[in-house]
Amino acid sequence: MIGKLLTADFLKIKRKGLWFLTALGPIGVVALQMVNYGIRKDYLLQQSEDDWGYYLLNVHSFTPLALVLGIAILTSFIASIENETNAWKQLIALPVSKLTVYLSKFTVLATLLLLSSTLLMVFTCAYGMFLDLGESVPYMELAKFSYYPYFAALPILALQLWIASVSHNQGIPITVGIFGVIFAYSAYVLPDWMIWKWPSLMNEWDEPIINVLFGLAVGIILYIIGMIDFARRDVK
């Protein structure tokens, strides 16, 4: 049954612009560096002996913002599609549990964001090669700066989906998402326990993998809480 629900959910978003938004995030992040390096490449290359490492740090400085904003927009769009067509009641009328419906929504969103992270890695690598930053491409670092923020942001995804699924007014999750972007922008002053800091990969131990592990653990917890709450509520 989950397979049929996933197929139906992917069909619903086919012409809603979500695939475009999925690609727009990584394109925008790398495009900013195209402008940055296009205007002052010589200056930037003088800032560090590790040209690839410095370039990746520049790309990563915008990744958390794009990721948090993308999560807010995608989750709100997914919920809005169901609200506009009154599809929540139709879904629940089927011989399928609310838990499965919620899982399908989460899986679709997680897949879109994973694709976005993969595109970010591809575009970042391609432009880095175009800049001729060195023959030795740091593929492991590329993967880390592309996928670590994704896993660290899973609690934000779980929270936003929870709020969007149970809110009658989609202005609420959008507002929460805007505050999330502000928090992500101010990550350097946030305490380590705030989930909006985790995609920046900053922490007092200077170990990005800690943010990833926290993201996975807390993401699962928030997903379970949101799923149970969604299942217990009356259908909108």
GROMACS .gro file of C-alpha atoms in nm:
model
  236
    1MET     CA    1   0.000   0.000   0.000
    2ILE     CA    2   0.285   0.241   0.077
    3GLY     CA    3   0.409   0.194  -0.278
    4LYS     CA    4   0.074   0.301  -0.423
    5LEU     CA    5   0.057   0.601  -0.192
    6LEU     CA    6   0.407   0.710  -0.292
    7THR     CA    7   0.318   0.677  -0.659
    8ALA     CA    8   0.004   0.884  -0.604
    9ASP     CA    9   0.194   1.151  -0.408
   10PHE     CA   10   0.463   1.184  -0.675
   11LEU     CA   11   0.191   1.216  -0.940
   12LYS     CA   12   0.024   1.492  -0.738
   13ILE     CA   13   0.340   1.703  -0.735
   14LYS     CA   14   0.421   1.637  -1.101
   15ARG     CA   15   0.284   1.968  -1.227
   16LYS     CA   16   0.297   2.171  -0.907
   17GLY     CA   17   0.649   2.308  -0.950
   18LEU     CA   18   0.803   2.110  -0.665
   19TRP     CA   19   1.058   1.945  -0.893
   20PHE     CA   20   1.158   2.289  -1.016
   21LEU     CA   21   1.198   2.413  -0.658
   22THR     CA   22   1.405   2.104  -0.577
   23ALA     CA   23   1.654   2.199  -0.848
   24LEU     CA   24   1.631   2.573  -0.787
   25GLY     CA   25   1.788   2.554  -0.441
   26PRO     CA   26   2.123   2.402  -0.542
   27ILE     CA   27   2.130   2.606  -0.863
   28GLY     CA   28   2.085   2.925  -0.659
   29VAL     CA   29   2.355   2.833  -0.408
   30VAL     CA   30   2.614   2.760  -0.678
   31ALA     CA   31   2.501   3.060  -0.886
   32LEU     CA   32   2.589   3.287  -0.594
   33GLN     CA   33   2.943   3.150  -0.606
   34MET     CA   34   2.951   3.200  -0.981
   35VAL     CA   35   2.890   3.568  -0.914
   36ASN     CA   36   3.131   3.569  -0.621
   37TYR     CA   37   3.418   3.407  -0.809
   38GLY     CA   38   3.329   3.581  -1.133
   39ILE     CA   39   3.381   3.921  -0.973
   40ARG     CA   40   3.677   3.856  -0.743
   41LYS     CA   41   3.829   3.520  -0.828
   42ASP     CA   42   4.191   3.635  -0.789
   43TYR     CA   43   4.120   3.779  -0.445
   44LEU     CA   44   3.941   3.464  -0.325
   45LEU     CA   45   4.217   3.235  -0.449
   46GLN     CA   46   4.465   3.434  -0.241
   47GLN     CA   47   4.271   3.372   0.081
   48SER     CA   48   4.383   3.012   0.124
   49GLU     CA   49   4.636   2.764  -0.008
   50ASP     CA   50   4.357   2.507  -0.025
   51ASP     CA   51   4.151   2.646  -0.314
   52TRP     CA   52   3.900   2.360  -0.315
   53GLY     CA   53   3.852   2.375   0.062
   54TYR     CA   54   3.794   2.751   0.063
   55TYR     CA   55   3.554   2.721  -0.230
   56LEU     CA   56   3.352   2.451  -0.052
   57LEU     CA   57   3.331   2.666   0.261
   58ASN     CA   58   3.194   2.952   0.050
   59VAL     CA   59   2.932   2.726  -0.104
   60HIS     CA   60   2.842   2.580   0.234
   61SER     CA   61   2.786   2.925   0.385
   62PHE     CA   62   2.459   2.946   0.187
   63THR     CA   63   2.357   2.579   0.198
   64PRO     CA   64   2.180   2.583   0.540
   65LEU     CA   65   1.971   2.886   0.444
   66ALA     CA   66   1.860   2.730   0.116
   67LEU     CA   67   1.789   2.398   0.289
   68VAL     CA   68   1.579   2.541   0.572
   69LEU     CA   69   1.385   2.767   0.335
   70GLY     CA   70   1.334   2.479   0.091
   71ILE     CA   71   1.197   2.258   0.368
   72ALA     CA   72   0.945   2.524   0.472
   73ILE     CA   73   0.824   2.579   0.115
   74LEU     CA   74   0.806   2.211   0.015
   75THR     CA   75   0.622   2.099   0.330
   76SER     CA   76   0.371   2.380   0.297
   77PHE     CA   77   0.315   2.299  -0.071
   78ILE     CA   78   0.261   1.931   0.003
   79ALA     CA   79  -0.002   2.010   0.268
   80SER     CA   80  -0.162   2.278   0.049
   81ILE     CA   81  -0.213   2.030  -0.234
   82GLU     CA   82  -0.418   1.809  -0.001
   83ASN     CA   83  -0.608   2.105   0.146
   84GLU     CA   84  -0.703   2.254  -0.193
   85THR     CA   85  -0.851   1.929  -0.321
   86ASN     CA   86  -0.993   1.816   0.015
   87ALA     CA   87  -0.782   1.505  -0.037
   88TRP     CA   88  -0.712   1.435   0.330
   89LYS     CA   89  -1.061   1.291   0.380
   90GLN     CA   90  -1.038   1.097   0.055
   91LEU     CA   91  -0.706   0.946   0.161
   92ILE     CA   92  -0.831   0.845   0.504
   93ALA     CA   93  -1.145   0.695   0.345
   94LEU     CA   94  -0.921   0.444   0.170
   95PRO     CA   95  -0.826   0.120   0.345
   96VAL     CA   96  -0.499   0.271   0.464
   97SER     CA   97  -0.385   0.395   0.802
   98LYS     CA   98  -0.305   0.757   0.878
   99LEU     CA   99   0.044   0.642   0.978
  100THR     CA  100   0.106   0.519   0.624
  101VAL     CA  101  -0.029   0.842   0.474
  102TYR     CA  102   0.206   1.045   0.694
  103LEU     CA  103   0.500   0.817   0.608
  104SER     CA  104   0.433   0.865   0.238
  105LYS     CA  105   0.440   1.245   0.271
  106PHE     CA  106   0.762   1.236   0.470
  107THR     CA  107   0.924   0.997   0.223
  108VAL     CA  108   0.835   1.220  -0.075
  109LEU     CA  109   0.982   1.526   0.097
  110ALA     CA  110   1.294   1.341   0.211
  111THR     CA  111   1.346   1.214  -0.144
  112LEU     CA  112   1.312   1.562  -0.295
  113LEU     CA  113   1.563   1.704  -0.047
  114LEU     CA  114   1.803   1.416  -0.105
  115LEU     CA  115   1.784   1.483  -0.478
  116SER     CA  116   1.848   1.851  -0.411
  117SER     CA  117   2.157   1.763  -0.206
  118THR     CA  118   2.282   1.538  -0.487
  119LEU     CA  119   2.233   1.816  -0.741
  120LEU     CA  120   2.422   2.052  -0.509
  121MET     CA  121   2.718   1.813  -0.507
  122VAL     CA  122   2.712   1.780  -0.888
  123PHE     CA  123   2.682   2.154  -0.954
  124THR     CA  124   2.945   2.240  -0.691
  125CYS     CA  125   3.187   1.989  -0.839
  126ALA     CA  126   3.123   2.105  -1.195
  127TYR     CA  127   3.181   2.472  -1.119
  128GLY     CA  128   3.486   2.391  -0.908
  129MET     CA  129   3.636   2.207  -1.205
  130PHE     CA  130   3.546   2.499  -1.429
  131LEU     CA  131   3.737   2.731  -1.194
  132ASP     CA  132   4.036   2.497  -1.222
  133LEU     CA  133   4.089   2.484  -0.846
  134GLY     CA  134   4.323   2.189  -0.873
  135GLU     CA  135   4.352   1.846  -1.029
  136SER     CA  136   4.282   1.664  -0.702
  137VAL     CA  137   3.907   1.696  -0.651
  138PRO     CA  138   3.811   1.635  -0.283
  139TYR     CA  139   3.515   1.410  -0.351
  140MET     CA  140   3.475   1.310   0.014
  141GLU     CA  141   3.460   1.674   0.120
  142LEU     CA  142   3.213   1.743  -0.160
  143ALA     CA  143   2.990   1.464  -0.033
  144LYS     CA  144   3.023   1.584   0.327
  145PHE     CA  145   2.923   1.943   0.253
  146SER     CA  146   2.635   1.822   0.034
  147TYR     CA  147   2.484   1.543   0.244
  148TYR     CA  148   2.578   1.625   0.604
  149PRO     CA  149   2.350   1.934   0.613
  150TYR     CA  150   2.067   1.721   0.472
  151PHE     CA  151   2.087   1.462   0.749
  152ALA     CA  152   2.139   1.733   1.012
  153ALA     CA  153   1.823   1.908   0.888
  154LEU     CA  154   1.592   1.605   0.927
  155PRO     CA  155   1.450   1.736   1.259
  156ILE     CA  156   1.351   2.058   1.080
  157LEU     CA  157   1.182   1.855   0.807
  158ALA     CA  158   0.995   1.644   1.063
  159LEU     CA  159   0.886   1.954   1.258
  160GLN     CA  160   0.772   2.147   0.950
  161LEU     CA  161   0.577   1.851   0.813
  162TRP     CA  162   0.409   1.803   1.149
  163ILE     CA  163   0.303   2.168   1.168
  164ALA     CA  164   0.194   2.182   0.803
  165SER     CA  165  -0.010   1.861   0.831
  166VAL     CA  166  -0.213   1.968   1.133
  167SER     CA  167  -0.252   2.340   1.051
  168HIS     CA  168  -0.566   2.466   0.880
  169ASN     CA  169  -0.382   2.785   0.789
  170GLN     CA  170  -0.059   2.728   0.593
  171GLY     CA  171   0.058   3.071   0.705
  172ILE     CA  172   0.160   2.907   1.034
  173PRO     CA  173   0.421   2.665   0.892
  174ILE     CA  174   0.546   2.936   0.656
  175THR     CA  175   0.594   3.171   0.953
  176VAL     CA  176   0.779   2.900   1.144
  177GLY     CA  177   0.990   2.840   0.834
  178ILE     CA  178   1.080   3.210   0.807
  179PHE     CA  179   1.192   3.213   1.170
  180GLY     CA  180   1.387   2.896   1.092
  181VAL     CA  181   1.573   3.073   0.811
  182ILE     CA  182   1.655   3.360   1.047
  183PHE     CA  183   1.784   3.110   1.302
  184ALA     CA  184   1.990   2.932   1.036
  185TYR     CA  185   2.140   3.265   0.928
  186SER     CA  186   2.235   3.333   1.291
  187ALA     CA  187   2.366   2.981   1.351
  188TYR     CA  188   2.702   3.102   1.479
  189VAL     CA  189   2.538   3.259   1.787
  190LEU     CA  190   2.284   2.983   1.855
  191PRO     CA  191   2.336   2.722   2.127
  192ASP     CA  192   2.428   2.375   2.003
  193TRP     CA  193   2.094   2.224   2.107
  194MET     CA  194   1.887   2.428   1.858
  195ILE     CA  195   1.798   2.218   1.553
  196TRP     CA  196   1.829   2.515   1.314
  197LYS     CA  197   2.201   2.534   1.393
  198TRP     CA  198   2.273   2.175   1.296
  199PRO     CA  199   2.274   2.214   0.913
  200SER     CA  200   2.560   2.466   0.951
  201LEU     CA  201   2.767   2.173   1.090
  202MET     CA  202   2.900   2.403   1.364
  203ASN     CA  203   2.933   2.287   1.723
  204GLU     CA  204   3.161   2.340   2.021
  205TRP     CA  205   3.345   2.014   1.946
  206ASP     CA  206   3.416   2.118   1.585
  207GLU     CA  207   3.295   1.776   1.469
  208PRO     CA  208   3.030   1.797   1.190
  209ILE     CA  209   2.941   1.429   1.229
  210ILE     CA  210   2.793   1.510   1.572
  211ASN     CA  211   2.533   1.734   1.405
  212VAL     CA  212   2.453   1.453   1.163
  213LEU     CA  213   2.400   1.202   1.445
  214PHE     CA  214   2.187   1.449   1.640
  215GLY     CA  215   1.989   1.519   1.323
  216LEU     CA  216   1.917   1.152   1.260
  217ALA     CA  217   1.822   1.079   1.622
  218VAL     CA  218   1.606   1.386   1.685
  219GLY     CA  219   1.462   1.366   1.335
  220ILE     CA  220   1.331   1.017   1.403
  221ILE     CA  221   1.187   1.126   1.739
  222LEU     CA  222   1.009   1.431   1.593
  223TYR     CA  223   0.881   1.224   1.301
  224ILE     CA  224   0.729   0.966   1.537
  225ILE     CA  225   0.571   1.236   1.756
  226GLY     CA  226   0.428   1.416   1.453
  227MET     CA  227   0.300   1.094   1.301
  228ILE     CA  228   0.123   0.990   1.622
  229ASP     CA  229  -0.030   1.336   1.664
  230PHE     CA  230  -0.148   1.338   1.302
  231ALA     CA  231  -0.304   0.994   1.344
  232ARG     CA  232  -0.496   1.101   1.656
  233ARG     CA  233  -0.643   1.419   1.510
  234ASP     CA  234  -0.966   1.455   1.316
  235VAL     CA  235  -0.918   1.481   0.942
  236LYS     CA  236  -0.928   1.838   0.807
   0.00000   0.00000   0.00000
